[in-house]
CSV table of C-alpha atoms in Angstrom, one decimal:
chain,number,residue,atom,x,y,z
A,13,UNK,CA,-8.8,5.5,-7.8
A,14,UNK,CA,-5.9,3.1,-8.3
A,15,UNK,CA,-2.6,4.1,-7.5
A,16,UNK,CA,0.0,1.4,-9.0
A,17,UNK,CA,3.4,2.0,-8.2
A,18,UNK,CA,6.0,-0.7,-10.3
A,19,UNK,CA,9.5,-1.7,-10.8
A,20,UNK,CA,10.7,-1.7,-14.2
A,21,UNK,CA,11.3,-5.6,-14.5
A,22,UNK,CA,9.0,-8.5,-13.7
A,23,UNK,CA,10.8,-10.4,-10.8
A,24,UNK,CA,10.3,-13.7,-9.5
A,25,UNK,CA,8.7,-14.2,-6.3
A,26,UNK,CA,10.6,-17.6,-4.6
A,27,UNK,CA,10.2,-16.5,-1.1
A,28,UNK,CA,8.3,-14.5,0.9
A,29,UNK,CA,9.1,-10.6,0.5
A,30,UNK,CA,10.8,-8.3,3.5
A,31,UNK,CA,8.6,-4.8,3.9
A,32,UNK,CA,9.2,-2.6,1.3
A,33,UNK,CA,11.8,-0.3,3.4
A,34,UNK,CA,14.0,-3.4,4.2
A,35,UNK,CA,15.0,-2.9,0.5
A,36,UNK,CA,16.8,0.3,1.4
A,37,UNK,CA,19.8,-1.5,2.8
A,38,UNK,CA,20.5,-3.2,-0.2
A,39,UNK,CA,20.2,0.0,-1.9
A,40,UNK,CA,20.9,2.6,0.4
A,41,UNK,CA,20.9,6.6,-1.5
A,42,UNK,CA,21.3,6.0,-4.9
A,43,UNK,CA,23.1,9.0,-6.7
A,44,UNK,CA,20.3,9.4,-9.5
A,45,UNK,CA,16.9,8.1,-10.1
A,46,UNK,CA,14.3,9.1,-12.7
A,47,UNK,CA,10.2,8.9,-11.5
A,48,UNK,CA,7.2,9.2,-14.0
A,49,UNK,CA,4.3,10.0,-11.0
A,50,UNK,CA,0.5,9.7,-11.5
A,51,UNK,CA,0.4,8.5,-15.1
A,52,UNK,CA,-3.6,8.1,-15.6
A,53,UNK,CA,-5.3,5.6,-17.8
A,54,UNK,CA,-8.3,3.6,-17.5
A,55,UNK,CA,-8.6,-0.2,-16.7
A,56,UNK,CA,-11.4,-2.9,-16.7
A,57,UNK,CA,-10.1,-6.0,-15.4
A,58,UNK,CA,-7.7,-4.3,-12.8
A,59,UNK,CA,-9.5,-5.9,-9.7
A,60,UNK,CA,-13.2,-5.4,-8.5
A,61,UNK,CA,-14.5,-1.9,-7.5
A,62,UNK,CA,-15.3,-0.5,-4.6
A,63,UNK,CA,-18.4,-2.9,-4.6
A,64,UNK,CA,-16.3,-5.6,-5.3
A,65,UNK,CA,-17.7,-6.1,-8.4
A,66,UNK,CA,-15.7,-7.2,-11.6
A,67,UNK,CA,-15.2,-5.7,-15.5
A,68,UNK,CA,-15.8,-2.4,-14.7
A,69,UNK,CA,-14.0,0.2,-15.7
A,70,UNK,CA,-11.9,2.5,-13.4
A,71,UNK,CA,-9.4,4.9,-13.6
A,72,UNK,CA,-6.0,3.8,-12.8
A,73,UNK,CA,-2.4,6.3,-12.0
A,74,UNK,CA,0.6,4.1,-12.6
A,75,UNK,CA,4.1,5.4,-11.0
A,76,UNK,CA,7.8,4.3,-11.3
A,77,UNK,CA,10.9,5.1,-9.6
A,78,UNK,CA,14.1,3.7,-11.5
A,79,UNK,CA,16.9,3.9,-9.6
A,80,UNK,CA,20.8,4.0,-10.4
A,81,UNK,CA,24.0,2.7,-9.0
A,82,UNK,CA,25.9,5.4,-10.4
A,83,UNK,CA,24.9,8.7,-11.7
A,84,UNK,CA,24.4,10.5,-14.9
A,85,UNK,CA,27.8,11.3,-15.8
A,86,UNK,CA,27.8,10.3,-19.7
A,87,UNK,CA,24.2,12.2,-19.6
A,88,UNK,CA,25.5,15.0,-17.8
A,89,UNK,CA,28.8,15.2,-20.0
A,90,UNK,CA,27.4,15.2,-23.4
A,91,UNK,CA,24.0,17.0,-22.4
A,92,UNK,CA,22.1,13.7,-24.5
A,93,UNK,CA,20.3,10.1,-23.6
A,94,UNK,CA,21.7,6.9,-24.6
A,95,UNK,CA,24.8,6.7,-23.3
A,96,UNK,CA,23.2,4.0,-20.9
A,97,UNK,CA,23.2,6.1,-17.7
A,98,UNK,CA,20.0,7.1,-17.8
A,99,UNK,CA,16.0,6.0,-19.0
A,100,UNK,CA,14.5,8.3,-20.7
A,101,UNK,CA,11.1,9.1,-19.0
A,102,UNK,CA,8.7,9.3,-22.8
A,103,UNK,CA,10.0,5.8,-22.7
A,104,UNK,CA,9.4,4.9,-19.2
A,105,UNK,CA,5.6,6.4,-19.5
A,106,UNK,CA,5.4,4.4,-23.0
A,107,UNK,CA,6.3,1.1,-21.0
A,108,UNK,CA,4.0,1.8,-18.4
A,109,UNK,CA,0.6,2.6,-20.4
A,110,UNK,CA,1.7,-0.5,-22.5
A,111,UNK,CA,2.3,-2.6,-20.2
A,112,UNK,CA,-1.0,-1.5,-18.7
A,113,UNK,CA,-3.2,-2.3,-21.8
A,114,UNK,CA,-1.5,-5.8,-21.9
A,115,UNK,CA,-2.6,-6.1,-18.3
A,116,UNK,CA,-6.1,-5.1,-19.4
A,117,UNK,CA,-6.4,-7.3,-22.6
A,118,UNK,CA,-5.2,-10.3,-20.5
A,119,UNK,CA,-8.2,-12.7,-19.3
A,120,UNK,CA,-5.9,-13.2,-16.4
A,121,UNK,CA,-6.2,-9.9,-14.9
A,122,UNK,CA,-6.9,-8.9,-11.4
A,123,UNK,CA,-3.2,-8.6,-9.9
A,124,UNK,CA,-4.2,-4.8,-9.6
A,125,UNK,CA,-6.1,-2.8,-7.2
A,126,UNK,CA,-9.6,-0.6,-7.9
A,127,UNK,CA,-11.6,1.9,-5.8
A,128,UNK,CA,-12.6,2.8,-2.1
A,129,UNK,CA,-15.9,3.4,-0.9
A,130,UNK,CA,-14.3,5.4,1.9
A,131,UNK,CA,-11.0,5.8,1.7
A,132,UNK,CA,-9.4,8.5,-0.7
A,133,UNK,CA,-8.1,5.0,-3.1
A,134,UNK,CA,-6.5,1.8,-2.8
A,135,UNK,CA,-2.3,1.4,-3.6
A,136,UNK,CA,-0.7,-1.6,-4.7
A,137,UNK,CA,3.4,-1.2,-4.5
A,138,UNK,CA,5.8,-3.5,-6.1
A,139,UNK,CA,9.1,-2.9,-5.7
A,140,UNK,CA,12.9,-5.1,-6.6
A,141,UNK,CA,16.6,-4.1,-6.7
A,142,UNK,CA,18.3,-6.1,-9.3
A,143,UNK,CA,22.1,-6.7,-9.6
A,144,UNK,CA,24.9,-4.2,-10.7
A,145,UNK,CA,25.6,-5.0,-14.4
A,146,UNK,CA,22.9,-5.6,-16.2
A,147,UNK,CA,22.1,-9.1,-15.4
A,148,UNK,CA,18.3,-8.6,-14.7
A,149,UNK,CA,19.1,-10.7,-11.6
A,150,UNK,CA,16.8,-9.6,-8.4
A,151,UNK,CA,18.6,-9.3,-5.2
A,152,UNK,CA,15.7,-8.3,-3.2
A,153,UNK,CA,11.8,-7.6,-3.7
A,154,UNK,CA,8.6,-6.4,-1.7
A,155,UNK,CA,5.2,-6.2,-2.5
A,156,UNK,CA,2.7,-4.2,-0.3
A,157,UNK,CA,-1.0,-3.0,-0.8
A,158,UNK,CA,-2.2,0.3,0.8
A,159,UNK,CA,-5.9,1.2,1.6
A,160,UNK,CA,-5.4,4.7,2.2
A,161,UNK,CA,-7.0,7.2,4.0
A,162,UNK,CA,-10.5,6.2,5.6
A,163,UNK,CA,-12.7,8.1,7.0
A,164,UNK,CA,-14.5,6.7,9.9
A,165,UNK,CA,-16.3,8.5,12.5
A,166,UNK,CA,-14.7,6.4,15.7
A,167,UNK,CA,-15.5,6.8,19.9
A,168,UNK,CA,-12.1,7.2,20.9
A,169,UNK,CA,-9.9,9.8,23.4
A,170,UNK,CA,-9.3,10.4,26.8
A,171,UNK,CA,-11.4,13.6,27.6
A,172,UNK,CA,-14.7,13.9,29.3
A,173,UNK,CA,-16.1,15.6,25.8
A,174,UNK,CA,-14.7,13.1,23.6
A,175,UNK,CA,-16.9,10.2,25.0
A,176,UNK,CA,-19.9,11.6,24.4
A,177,UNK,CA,-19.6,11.7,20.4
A,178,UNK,CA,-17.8,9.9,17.6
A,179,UNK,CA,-15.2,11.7,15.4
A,180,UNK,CA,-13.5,11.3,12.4
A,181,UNK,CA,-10.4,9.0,12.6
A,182,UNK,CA,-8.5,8.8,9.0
A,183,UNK,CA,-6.8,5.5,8.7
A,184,UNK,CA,-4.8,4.5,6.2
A,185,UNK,CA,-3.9,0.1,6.4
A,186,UNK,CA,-0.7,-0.8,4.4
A,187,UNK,CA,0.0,-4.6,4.4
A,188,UNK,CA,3.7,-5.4,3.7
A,189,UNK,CA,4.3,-9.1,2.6
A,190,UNK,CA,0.9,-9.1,0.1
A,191,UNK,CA,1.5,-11.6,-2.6
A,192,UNK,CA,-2.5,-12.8,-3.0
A,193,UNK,CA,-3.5,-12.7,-6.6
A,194,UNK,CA,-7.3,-12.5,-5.6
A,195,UNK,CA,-8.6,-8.9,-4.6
A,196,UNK,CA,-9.4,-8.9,-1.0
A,197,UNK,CA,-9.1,-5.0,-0.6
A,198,UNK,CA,-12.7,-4.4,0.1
A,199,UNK,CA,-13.2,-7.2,3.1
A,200,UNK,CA,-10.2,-5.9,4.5
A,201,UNK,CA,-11.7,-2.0,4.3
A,202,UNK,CA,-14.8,-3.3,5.3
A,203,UNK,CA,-13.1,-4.9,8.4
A,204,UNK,CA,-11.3,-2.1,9.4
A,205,UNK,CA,-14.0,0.2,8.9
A,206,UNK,CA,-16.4,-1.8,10.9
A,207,UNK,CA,-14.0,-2.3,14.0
A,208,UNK,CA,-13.8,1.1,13.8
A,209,UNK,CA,-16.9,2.1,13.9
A,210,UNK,CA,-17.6,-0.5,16.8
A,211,UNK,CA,-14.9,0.5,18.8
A,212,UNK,CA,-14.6,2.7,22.0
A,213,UNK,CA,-10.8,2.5,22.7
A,214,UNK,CA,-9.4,6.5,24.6
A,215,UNK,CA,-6.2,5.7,23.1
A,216,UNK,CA,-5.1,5.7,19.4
A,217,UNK,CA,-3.0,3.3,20.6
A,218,UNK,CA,-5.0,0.9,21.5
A,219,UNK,CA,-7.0,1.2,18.7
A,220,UNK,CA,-4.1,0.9,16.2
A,221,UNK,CA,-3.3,-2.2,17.9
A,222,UNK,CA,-6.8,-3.7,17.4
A,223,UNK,CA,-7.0,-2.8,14.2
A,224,UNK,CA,-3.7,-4.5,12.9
A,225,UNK,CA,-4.5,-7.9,15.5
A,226,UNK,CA,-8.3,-7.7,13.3
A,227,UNK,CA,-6.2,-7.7,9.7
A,228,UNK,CA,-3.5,-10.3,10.5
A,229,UNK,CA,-5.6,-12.8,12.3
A,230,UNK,CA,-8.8,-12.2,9.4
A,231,UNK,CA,-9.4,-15.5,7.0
A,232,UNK,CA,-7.2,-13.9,4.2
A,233,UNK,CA,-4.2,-13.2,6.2
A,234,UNK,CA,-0.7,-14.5,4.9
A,235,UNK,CA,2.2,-15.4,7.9
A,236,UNK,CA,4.6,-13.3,6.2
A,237,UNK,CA,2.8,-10.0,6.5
A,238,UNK,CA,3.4,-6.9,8.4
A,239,UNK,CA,0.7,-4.3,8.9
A,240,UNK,CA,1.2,-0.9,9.6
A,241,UNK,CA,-1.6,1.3,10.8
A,242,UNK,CA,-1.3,4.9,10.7
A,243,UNK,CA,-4.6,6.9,12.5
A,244,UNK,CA,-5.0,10.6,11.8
A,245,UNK,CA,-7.3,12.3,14.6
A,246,UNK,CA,-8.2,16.1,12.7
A,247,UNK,CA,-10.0,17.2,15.5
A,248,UNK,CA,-7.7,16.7,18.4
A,249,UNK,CA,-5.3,19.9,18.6
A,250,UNK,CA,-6.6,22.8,17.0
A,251,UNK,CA,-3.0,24.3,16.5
A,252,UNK,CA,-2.0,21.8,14.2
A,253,UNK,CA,-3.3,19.6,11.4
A,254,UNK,CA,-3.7,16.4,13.3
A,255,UNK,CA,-1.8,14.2,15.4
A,256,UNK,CA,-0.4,10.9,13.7
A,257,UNK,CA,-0.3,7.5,15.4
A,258,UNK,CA,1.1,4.5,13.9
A,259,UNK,CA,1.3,0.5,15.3
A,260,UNK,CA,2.9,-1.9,13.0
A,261,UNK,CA,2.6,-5.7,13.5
A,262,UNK,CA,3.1,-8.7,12.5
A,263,UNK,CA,1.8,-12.5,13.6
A,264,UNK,CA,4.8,-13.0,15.9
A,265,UNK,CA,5.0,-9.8,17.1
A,266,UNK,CA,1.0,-10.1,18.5
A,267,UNK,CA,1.7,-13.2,19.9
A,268,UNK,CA,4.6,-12.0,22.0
A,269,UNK,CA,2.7,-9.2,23.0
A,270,UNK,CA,-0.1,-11.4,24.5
A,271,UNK,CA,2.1,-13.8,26.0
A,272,UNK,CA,4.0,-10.7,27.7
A,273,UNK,CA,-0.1,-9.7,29.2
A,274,UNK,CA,-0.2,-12.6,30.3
A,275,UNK,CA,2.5,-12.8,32.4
């Protein structure tokens, strides 16, 4: 399953993007906002599936959040669209599928995301805040791709019993910063799955930690990108649904961590 989530405008891309929640502080609460979620149509040149292989077709969900300086007072006032405070959401979901099928039709294709062989589907986000007014001008962007949800049975905990068998760890890789135009999704689930599966760490911890050093220092890595890993252990307190662990990283940030173990 794709999951595509989109800003409403194209924006250019002159510098490298700040993670995706940086972009909060240049927007911080807007008053109103209108979301079309899970939109589903099919795609054959969005990426390479799950077996990395290309023109096949896969279902895709396409989402948008627009959001608004100011609210929907003319909206609200006269009970009817168009007075320009507002998009109206047949519009929005119009925009999307279209946009979509251009996507499709294009030779060019492959910006988009496909399938995961164990994961519950792979997310590409792309999100911009664009100036008051009208102008179309960007003021800020991020761009981050999501491998969500794996399932890998893992060695890992503290306790006497949990060395003795492997579990299920759920896993779910977001890399902030992703501007590559080639798909490199499965490598980097087949990485993460495989240092999972070859791991013996007791601490999620620990293994969050190798995980993200594994992505960022891998052959496709980009200097401007921050991973975040967030492990799910199901089987570790009964009482609850699971315990969440997550270890976010970037290049510098591993370096100064080694030079500090060093010491």
């Amino acid at each position: 399953m794709v999951i595509l989530t989109s800003s409403m405008k194209e924006h250019p891309q002159p510098t490298p993007p700040p993670p995706t929640p940086n972009l909060a502080a240049l927007a911080p609460s807007p008053p109103a906002t209108v979301h079309v979620r899970n939109l589903t149509t099919t795609l054959t040149r969005a990426g390479h599936d799950a077996w990395n292989r290309a023109g096949k077709a896969q279902p895709c969900q396409l989402s948008a959040t627009v959001a608004f300086a100011s609210g929907f007072d003319a909206a609200a006032a006269t009970d009817a669209l168009g007075g320009g405070d507002t998009v109206h959401y047949g519009t929005l979901s119009k925009a999307l599928l279209a946009r979509a099928a251009r996507f499709d039709a294009d030779e060019c294709g492959g910006k988009d995301r496909s399938a995961s062989l164990l994961g519950e589907g792979v997310k590409v986000t792309g999100s911009a805040v664009f100036e008051e007014g009208g102008s179309g001008k960007v003021e800020g962007w991020a761009r981050a791709l999501e491998v969500s949800r794996l399932r890998v049975p893992t060695l890992v905990g503290v306790n006497d019993n949990e060395r003795l068998a492997k579990q299920f760890v759920v896993a779910t890789v977001t890399v902030e910063g992703f501007t590559r135009q080639e798909d490199v999704y499965t490598e980097i689930e087949a990485l993460v799955v495989k240092a999972m599966e070859e791991s013996s760490f007791e601490t999620l911890e620990a293994l969050g930690a190798h995980l993200a050093e594994r992505v960022l220092t891998s052959k496709w890595h980009q200097d401007e990108w921050q991973v975040c890993i967030k492990m799910e252990k199901p089987t570790a307190v009964p009482m609850a649904d699971c315990p969440i662990v997550e270890v976010r990283a970037t290049l510098a940030s591993l370096k100064r961590a080694k030079a500090a173990g060093a010491s």
